[in-house]
Structures are given as C-alpha cells and as structure tokens.
Amino acid sequence: MAEFSIIDQYFNRQSYTDVTLGIGDDSALITPPVNQQLVICADTLVAGRHFPLDTSAHAIGWKSVAVNLSDIAAMGAKPHSILLALSLPTIDHEWLEGFSQGIYDCCNQFGVALIGGDTTQGPHLTITVTAMGWIESGQAVLRSGAKVGDYVCVSGQVGDAAYGLQHLGHPLQKRLDYPTPRCQLGQQLKGLASSMIDISDGLAQDLGHILKASKVGARLLLEKLPIDSTLEEIPEQQRWQYALAGGDDYELCFTITPQNYEKLLQKQLDIKITMIGEIVEQTQLTFEHLGSDYPLQIHGYQHFA
Ligand code: ADP
Ligand code: MG
C-alpha cells in the first residue's frame, strides 16, 4: 500500500474548524489570531524506549499526542493543532487502525486538529508529534519566573505512571498508557503562576529545571506529595522514589505567590492541585518530613544514561 493511501485511510478523517488549509497540499496553512504568539514543541516516542513494546496501538497514539499537549499546557497556552511524522517498519492495518484512533481520540478530547505530517518506512517504530498552540503575546509562563516565598504546587498525583510501569497489569498502568495533559489548568494558570513545567522525567528533576532557570532553591514537604493510595502502602523511601523520580506523570508543577494561590482556589478547576513546598533563596532542593530535615538522594530519568 502506498504512503498516500495510508494517509487517506488513517490520517485524514477530521473536519477542521479553525484551520485554513489542512492535509493534502505541500504544507498546511493556519491564520494566526491577532496579538497572539505561536507556541510550538515536538516530542519523539521510540518503541521500547518511551513505551513498553506490547503497549496497545491505541495507547501509543493517545500518548504521542498527550505528551505534546502537556508541553503546550506547561506554557499556559491553548493547544491548536499537531503534525505527525511517522516511521513504520511494516504496514500493519490493525495497528494503524488502533494507533490513528488513539491520535484522534486525544485530539478530539482537547479540541486539536491533525493538520499534516510525514509517513515513511524505517527500521523502528518512531513517532514524532509537533504541537502548536496560541498564547496572548508576552503571557507565556516560563521556567525562569520562580521567586523566593512562592509556593510550589503540583496537579493531580505523582508516581502513578512509574508504579504502573513496574507493575504492568495494575490499574495504575492506565496512568502510564493514557496520560492526561492538563490543558485547562495550564491556561487557568496564565497570569497567576510565576513559573511552570510539565513533569515528564520526575518531579524532582523537572522542578530542578525551574530552580536552575529561576536561580532559586526549594524546600519540599514529603508528607504533602499527592500520591495514590497504592503508594501509601509501600515503604517510605520507595514511595518517594516513585513520586519524585518516577517520570511520565504529565502533571503540571508550578510556582505561585500565596496571594495568587488564593485566587487560583477561587476558580473552577477540573483537577486537584496540591501545595507541596516553598521556593527558598539557597539554590538547592531540600526535603522535610513532618517538620524535620529529611536527606534524600533522588535521580530522575536520564535520556543518555
Ligand atoms: P510531501 O511529499 O510534499 O512532503 P507528502 O506526500 O509527504 O507530501 O504528504 C501529503 C500530505 O499528507 C501532506 O499534507 C502531509 O502533511 C500529509 N501527511 C503525510 N503523512 C501524514 C501523517 N502521518 N499524518 C497526517 N498527515 C500526513
Ligand atoms: Mg513528505
């Protein structure tokens, strides 16, 4: 089957609303809204590295889109559209059916259009999604804005996906396979959060990026970490390893002044947020547990380890 019939059969089934020219020409056309900046990012998923080899095609499709929408959310932006670059070792129709459905299910849930891409044969299954979104000029929430005295907050629960990866078949595997990008919360934090990042490599490491960019430190309260009841059952050290170093959470970690935190709580939020610590001057990440210092060695996911 030719490249074109794959595109037509599986990747050209959406009706667009807000796209000037979608799939079918050499490029897509989007008409930018006035006074907005384009927010754009890409993420590649490689089979066996970013998901277990037996992950369902539908979940792979969903996750390829979700991890990118999470990056758009982490800027405070509204997602608009994606491009899909696909390298396939073979043409497997059953797989393509599930995969494309996963792509569209995630796109539809978050009001995003698939507007183009590239399809090629290659030795490994590799999926690169480029996501685009909009934000009012100058309003993007960067990593560099955290200030001493800000609260450190996180959405949802952390450690679920890492636990799911270690215990395939456990209900928490759903959090690994079907991460939920926090698109609405990200936009609600625009104008309120002082810095933000989405958690892909573990809370400690990703918060570390905020601390470095903002030239500050943080003190986290371990007992406040929002974790699943399953993780409450396991020994403390292991529990915090999942929560702080697990990765694949796709929750938002952000800093916010105490005043803006109060404002945020007045809003209708579709996901729980938890205050887990505070930004401090000393440029280190330290932990306390029930009021006492708690030395903890944490390592996040290293791409080239
Ligand atoms: P070109 O050869 O000019 O790069 P292609 O033949 O690769 O164009 O693609 C034809 C059209 O199909 C383009 O609009 C392209 O964006 C789109 N397309 C190709 N692969 C995909 C895909 N996997 N998903 C969505 N759109 C795709
Ligand atoms: Mg091409």
Short mmCIF file of C-alpha atoms and ligand atoms in Angstrom, two decimals:
data_model
loop_
_atom_site.label_atom_id
_atom_site.label_comp_id
_atom_site.label_asym_id
_atom_site.label_seq_id
_atom_site.Cartn_x
_atom_site.Cartn_y
_atom_site.Cartn_z
CA MET A 1 0.00 0.00 0.00
CA ALA A 2 1.32 3.39 -0.94
CA GLU A 3 2.09 6.17 1.51
CA PHE A 4 -0.84 8.18 0.14
CA SER A 5 -3.47 5.56 0.79
CA ILE A 6 -2.20 5.17 4.38
CA ILE A 7 -2.58 8.91 4.86
CA ASP A 8 -6.04 8.94 3.28
CA GLN A 9 -7.27 5.88 5.12
CA TYR A 10 -5.98 6.62 8.58
CA PHE A 11 -4.86 10.21 8.97
CA ASN A 12 -7.31 12.30 7.01
CA ARG A 13 -10.58 11.87 8.86
CA GLN A 14 -11.10 15.10 10.71
CA SER A 15 -13.20 18.03 9.77
CA TYR A 16 -11.37 21.20 10.69
CA THR A 17 -12.86 24.22 12.25
CA ASP A 18 -10.05 26.65 12.78
CA VAL A 19 -7.59 25.59 10.07
CA THR A 20 -7.18 27.48 6.80
CA LEU A 21 -5.76 24.50 4.85
CA GLY A 22 -5.32 21.02 6.29
CA ILE A 23 -3.91 17.74 4.97
CA GLY A 24 -3.37 17.35 1.22
CA ASP A 25 -1.10 20.10 0.00
CA ASP A 26 2.65 20.60 0.49
CA SER A 27 2.06 22.43 3.76
CA ALA A 28 -0.84 23.31 5.98
CA LEU A 29 -1.99 26.89 6.46
CA ILE A 30 -3.06 28.44 9.74
CA THR A 31 -4.14 32.04 10.12
CA PRO A 32 -2.65 33.32 13.38
CA PRO A 33 -5.01 35.14 15.75
CA VAL A 34 -4.17 38.82 16.29
CA ASN A 35 -1.79 39.65 19.15
CA GLN A 36 -1.01 36.01 19.91
CA GLN A 37 2.28 34.18 19.86
CA LEU A 38 2.76 30.74 18.33
CA VAL A 39 3.76 28.16 20.94
CA ILE A 40 5.38 25.13 19.31
CA CYS A 41 7.09 21.96 20.52
CA ALA A 42 7.94 18.42 19.38
CA ASP A 43 8.42 15.12 21.12
CA THR A 44 9.54 11.78 19.73
CA LEU A 45 8.43 8.41 21.03
CA VAL A 46 10.59 5.40 20.20
CA ALA A 47 9.15 1.89 20.66
CA GLY A 48 10.76 0.09 23.60
CA ARG A 49 12.26 3.28 24.97
CA HIS A 50 9.30 5.55 25.62
CA PHE A 51 6.68 2.83 25.94
CA PRO A 52 6.84 -0.95 26.51
CA LEU A 53 6.85 -2.90 23.20
CA ASP A 54 3.49 -4.51 23.93
CA THR A 55 1.68 -1.21 24.58
CA SER A 56 -1.60 -1.11 22.65
CA ALA A 57 -1.57 0.81 19.38
CA HIS A 58 -4.40 2.99 20.66
CA ALA A 59 -2.44 3.96 23.79
CA ILE A 60 0.66 4.77 21.71
CA GLY A 61 -1.43 7.06 19.52
CA TRP A 62 -3.01 8.77 22.53
CA LYS A 63 0.27 9.21 24.36
CA SER A 64 2.10 10.62 21.30
CA VAL A 65 -0.37 13.49 21.24
CA ALA A 66 -0.84 13.84 25.01
CA VAL A 67 2.85 14.36 25.85
CA ASN A 68 3.00 17.24 23.38
CA LEU A 69 -0.21 18.88 24.56
CA SER A 70 1.31 18.68 28.03
CA ASP A 71 4.25 20.82 26.86
CA ILE A 72 1.84 23.35 25.36
CA ALA A 73 -0.16 23.39 28.62
CA ALA A 74 3.03 24.00 30.61
CA MET A 75 3.45 27.35 28.84
CA GLY A 76 -0.09 28.39 29.75
CA ALA A 77 -1.10 28.15 26.08
CA LYS A 78 -4.19 26.88 24.27
CA PRO A 79 -3.42 23.90 22.01
CA HIS A 80 -4.45 24.29 18.36
CA SER A 81 -3.05 21.63 16.04
CA ILE A 82 -0.44 18.90 15.54
CA LEU A 83 1.78 17.45 12.84
CA LEU A 84 2.54 13.72 12.87
CA ALA A 85 5.79 12.28 11.49
CA LEU A 86 5.62 8.52 11.41
CA SER A 87 8.31 5.97 10.67
CA LEU A 88 6.90 2.44 10.34
CA PRO A 89 8.83 -0.83 9.95
CA THR A 90 5.82 -2.55 8.29
CA ILE A 91 2.27 -1.71 7.26
CA ASP A 92 0.05 -3.37 9.82
CA HIS A 93 -3.57 -2.32 9.28
CA GLU A 94 -4.85 -3.48 12.63
CA TRP A 95 -2.09 -1.48 14.35
CA LEU A 96 -2.67 1.61 12.18
CA GLU A 97 -6.40 1.48 12.92
CA GLY A 98 -5.84 1.49 16.71
CA PHE A 99 -2.99 3.99 16.56
CA SER A 100 -4.84 6.53 14.41
CA GLN A 101 -7.93 6.17 16.61
CA GLY A 102 -5.76 6.94 19.66
CA ILE A 103 -4.36 10.00 17.90
CA TYR A 104 -7.84 11.27 17.03
CA ASP A 105 -9.35 10.44 20.42
CA CYS A 106 -6.75 12.60 22.14
CA CYS A 107 -7.02 15.36 19.52
CA ASN A 108 -10.80 15.44 19.80
CA GLN A 109 -10.81 15.45 23.58
CA PHE A 110 -8.66 18.58 23.63
CA GLY A 111 -10.04 20.33 20.52
CA VAL A 112 -6.88 19.89 18.46
CA ALA A 113 -6.62 19.25 14.69
CA LEU A 114 -4.18 16.90 12.92
CA ILE A 115 -3.16 19.13 10.01
CA GLY A 116 -0.27 17.30 8.38
CA GLY A 117 2.81 15.18 8.79
CA ASP A 118 5.03 12.70 7.07
CA THR A 119 4.86 8.94 6.60
CA THR A 120 7.88 6.82 5.81
CA GLN A 121 9.20 3.31 6.18
CA GLY A 122 12.04 2.89 8.65
CA PRO A 123 13.72 0.20 10.79
CA HIS A 124 11.98 1.13 14.07
CA LEU A 125 8.58 2.43 15.02
CA THR A 126 9.25 6.10 15.69
CA ILE A 127 6.60 8.74 16.19
CA THR A 128 7.30 12.46 16.26
CA VAL A 129 4.46 14.82 17.00
CA THR A 130 4.82 18.57 16.67
CA ALA A 131 2.19 20.52 18.55
CA MET A 132 1.19 24.13 18.10
CA GLY A 133 -0.84 26.45 20.27
CA TRP A 134 -1.51 30.11 20.91
CA ILE A 135 -0.95 32.48 23.76
CA GLU A 136 -1.50 36.22 24.14
CA SER A 137 1.81 37.93 23.38
CA GLY A 138 4.08 38.08 26.40
CA GLN A 139 1.82 35.90 28.61
CA ALA A 140 3.65 32.56 28.35
CA VAL A 141 4.57 31.06 31.71
CA LEU A 142 8.31 30.35 31.63
CA ARG A 143 10.56 28.23 33.83
CA SER A 144 12.52 31.26 34.90
CA GLY A 145 9.97 33.20 36.95
CA ALA A 146 10.01 31.50 40.39
CA LYS A 147 10.63 33.89 43.30
CA VAL A 148 11.61 33.31 46.93
CA GLY A 149 8.45 32.84 49.00
CA ASP A 150 6.37 31.37 46.14
CA TYR A 151 4.52 28.15 46.82
CA VAL A 152 5.50 25.06 44.83
CA CYS A 153 2.40 23.23 43.61
CA VAL A 154 1.61 20.16 41.57
CA SER A 155 -1.54 18.96 39.80
CA GLY A 156 -3.11 15.51 40.18
CA GLN A 157 -0.95 12.71 41.58
CA VAL A 158 2.70 11.91 41.04
CA GLY A 159 4.34 8.48 40.82
CA ASP A 160 1.35 6.67 39.34
CA ALA A 161 2.84 6.05 35.90
CA ALA A 162 6.19 4.88 37.30
CA TYR A 163 4.40 2.46 39.59
CA GLY A 164 2.31 1.27 36.64
CA LEU A 165 5.46 0.66 34.60
CA GLN A 166 6.94 -1.51 37.36
CA HIS A 167 3.64 -3.34 37.88
CA LEU A 168 2.20 -3.87 34.39
CA GLY A 169 -1.40 -5.04 34.68
CA HIS A 170 -2.03 -2.94 37.82
CA PRO A 171 -4.80 -0.34 37.39
CA LEU A 172 -2.14 2.40 37.57
CA GLN A 173 -0.79 1.21 34.20
CA LYS A 174 -3.62 3.31 32.77
CA ARG A 175 -1.81 6.42 34.01
CA LEU A 176 1.31 5.29 32.13
CA ASP A 177 -0.52 4.48 28.89
CA TYR A 178 -3.08 7.28 28.90
CA PRO A 179 -1.55 10.39 30.47
CA THR A 180 -3.93 13.36 30.70
CA PRO A 181 -2.40 16.64 29.55
CA ARG A 182 -3.58 19.39 31.91
CA CYS A 183 -4.66 21.72 29.11
CA GLN A 184 -7.37 23.56 31.00
CA LEU A 185 -5.35 24.06 34.18
CA GLY A 186 -2.36 25.31 32.17
CA GLN A 187 -4.48 28.08 30.65
CA GLN A 188 -6.03 28.93 34.02
CA LEU A 189 -2.53 29.43 35.43
CA LYS A 190 -1.65 32.04 32.82
CA GLY A 191 -1.31 35.34 34.65
CA LEU A 192 -1.18 33.57 38.03
CA ALA A 193 1.75 31.12 38.09
CA SER A 194 5.25 32.61 38.27
CA SER A 195 6.85 29.57 36.59
CA MET A 196 5.69 26.23 35.26
CA ILE A 197 6.90 22.93 33.80
CA ASP A 198 5.22 19.65 32.94
CA ILE A 199 6.56 16.58 34.70
CA SER A 200 7.95 14.06 32.25
CA ASP A 201 11.23 12.99 33.87
CA GLY A 202 10.19 13.01 37.53
CA LEU A 203 9.07 15.83 39.82
CA ALA A 204 12.48 16.39 41.44
CA GLN A 205 14.35 16.65 38.15
CA ASP A 206 11.74 18.78 36.42
CA LEU A 207 11.34 21.11 39.39
CA GLY A 208 15.15 21.27 39.25
CA HIS A 209 14.83 22.88 35.79
CA ILE A 210 12.63 25.61 37.28
CA LEU A 211 15.08 26.16 40.15
CA LYS A 212 18.04 26.42 37.80
CA ALA A 213 16.30 28.76 35.36
CA SER A 214 14.99 30.92 38.23
CA LYS A 215 18.27 30.83 40.24
CA VAL A 216 16.48 29.77 43.42
CA GLY A 217 16.01 26.63 45.56
CA ALA A 218 13.02 24.82 47.02
CA ARG A 219 12.08 23.01 50.19
CA LEU A 220 9.51 20.24 49.71
CA LEU A 221 7.28 18.72 52.38
CA LEU A 222 7.32 14.98 51.70
CA GLU A 223 4.09 14.26 53.56
CA LYS A 224 2.24 16.61 51.21
CA LEU A 225 3.18 14.82 47.97
CA PRO A 226 -0.11 13.81 46.30
CA ILE A 227 0.18 10.07 45.75
CA ASP A 228 -2.19 7.22 45.02
CA SER A 229 -3.45 5.07 47.91
CA THR A 230 -1.48 2.17 46.36
CA LEU A 231 1.75 4.05 47.03
CA GLU A 232 0.77 4.76 50.64
CA GLU A 233 1.18 1.03 51.28
CA ILE A 234 4.84 0.75 50.29
CA PRO A 235 7.94 1.69 52.34
CA GLU A 236 8.60 5.44 52.58
CA GLN A 237 11.87 5.56 50.68
CA GLN A 238 10.44 3.62 47.73
CA ARG A 239 7.26 5.65 47.77
CA TRP A 240 9.15 8.92 47.45
CA GLN A 241 11.32 7.49 44.74
CA TYR A 242 8.20 6.85 42.66
CA ALA A 243 6.69 10.22 43.48
CA LEU A 244 9.83 12.31 42.97
CA ALA A 245 11.81 10.41 40.35
CA GLY A 246 9.25 8.24 38.58
CA GLY A 247 8.58 10.20 35.45
CA ASP A 248 5.82 10.02 32.84
CA ASP A 249 3.39 11.82 35.16
CA TYR A 250 2.49 14.63 32.73
CA GLU A 251 1.20 16.67 35.62
CA LEU A 252 1.99 20.38 35.91
CA CYS A 253 4.46 21.65 38.51
CA PHE A 254 4.27 25.41 39.06
CA THR A 255 5.22 28.16 41.46
CA ILE A 256 2.81 30.86 42.56
CA THR A 257 2.67 33.67 45.10
CA PRO A 258 0.49 32.96 48.16
CA GLN A 259 -1.92 35.72 47.01
CA ASN A 260 -2.31 34.21 43.53
CA TYR A 261 -2.69 30.75 45.06
CA GLU A 262 -5.80 32.05 46.87
CA LYS A 263 -7.09 33.45 43.56
CA LEU A 264 -6.47 30.11 41.86
CA LEU A 265 -8.50 28.28 44.52
CA GLN A 266 -11.48 30.55 43.69
CA LYS A 267 -11.52 29.17 40.14
CA GLN A 268 -13.42 26.12 38.97
CA LEU A 269 -10.58 23.61 38.48
CA ASP A 270 -11.01 20.25 36.78
CA ILE A 271 -8.05 18.72 38.61
CA LYS A 272 -6.85 18.77 42.19
CA ILE A 273 -3.82 20.91 42.95
CA THR A 274 -1.56 20.48 45.97
CA MET A 275 0.87 22.89 47.59
CA ILE A 276 3.98 20.78 48.26
CA GLY A 277 6.59 23.29 49.38
CA GLU A 278 8.14 26.69 49.02
CA ILE A 279 10.77 28.50 46.97
CA VAL A 280 13.84 29.45 49.03
CA GLU A 281 16.93 31.52 48.39
CA GLN A 282 19.53 28.79 48.88
CA THR A 283 19.88 27.20 45.42
CA GLN A 284 19.20 23.62 46.41
CA LEU A 285 16.32 21.20 46.53
CA THR A 286 15.84 20.02 50.13
CA PHE A 287 13.19 17.90 51.81
CA GLU A 288 11.48 17.80 55.14
CA HIS A 289 9.16 15.24 56.66
CA LEU A 290 6.76 16.14 59.46
CA GLY A 291 8.82 19.16 60.44
CA SER A 292 12.33 17.63 60.32
CA ASP A 293 15.06 17.70 57.69
CA TYR A 294 14.98 14.58 55.55
CA PRO A 295 18.06 13.93 53.40
CA LEU A 296 17.02 12.14 50.22
CA GLN A 297 19.01 11.19 47.12
CA ILE A 298 16.75 11.44 44.08
CA HIS A 299 17.57 10.64 40.49
CA GLY A 300 15.24 11.40 37.59
CA TYR A 301 15.18 9.78 34.19
CA GLN A 302 18.37 10.33 32.18
CA HIS A 303 17.94 10.14 28.41
CA PHE A 304 21.55 9.27 27.67
CA ALA A 305 22.45 7.35 30.83
P1 ADP B 1 5.34 15.96 0.50
O1 ADP B 1 5.86 14.86 -0.36
O2 ADP B 1 5.04 17.23 -0.23
O3 ADP B 1 6.12 16.13 1.77
P2 ADP B 1 3.52 14.02 1.47
O4 ADP B 1 3.20 13.21 0.29
O5 ADP B 1 4.54 13.54 2.44
O6 ADP B 1 3.87 15.49 0.96
O7 ADP B 1 2.18 14.28 2.29
C1 ADP B 1 0.96 14.56 1.65
C2 ADP B 1 0.05 15.25 2.64
O8 ADP B 1 -0.26 14.35 3.70
C3 ADP B 1 0.67 16.47 3.32
O9 ADP B 1 -0.37 17.41 3.52
C4 ADP B 1 1.17 15.94 4.62
O10 ADP B 1 1.20 16.95 5.61
C5 ADP B 1 0.14 14.87 4.96
N1 ADP B 1 0.65 13.75 5.76
C6 ADP B 1 1.64 12.88 5.47
N2 ADP B 1 1.81 11.95 6.44
C7 ADP B 1 0.90 12.25 7.39
C8 ADP B 1 0.56 11.68 8.64
N3 ADP B 1 1.20 10.60 9.15
N4 ADP B 1 -0.44 12.26 9.35
C9 ADP B 1 -1.07 13.35 8.88
N5 ADP B 1 -0.82 13.93 7.70
C10 ADP B 1 0.15 13.38 6.96
MG MG B 2 6.66 14.15 2.80
#
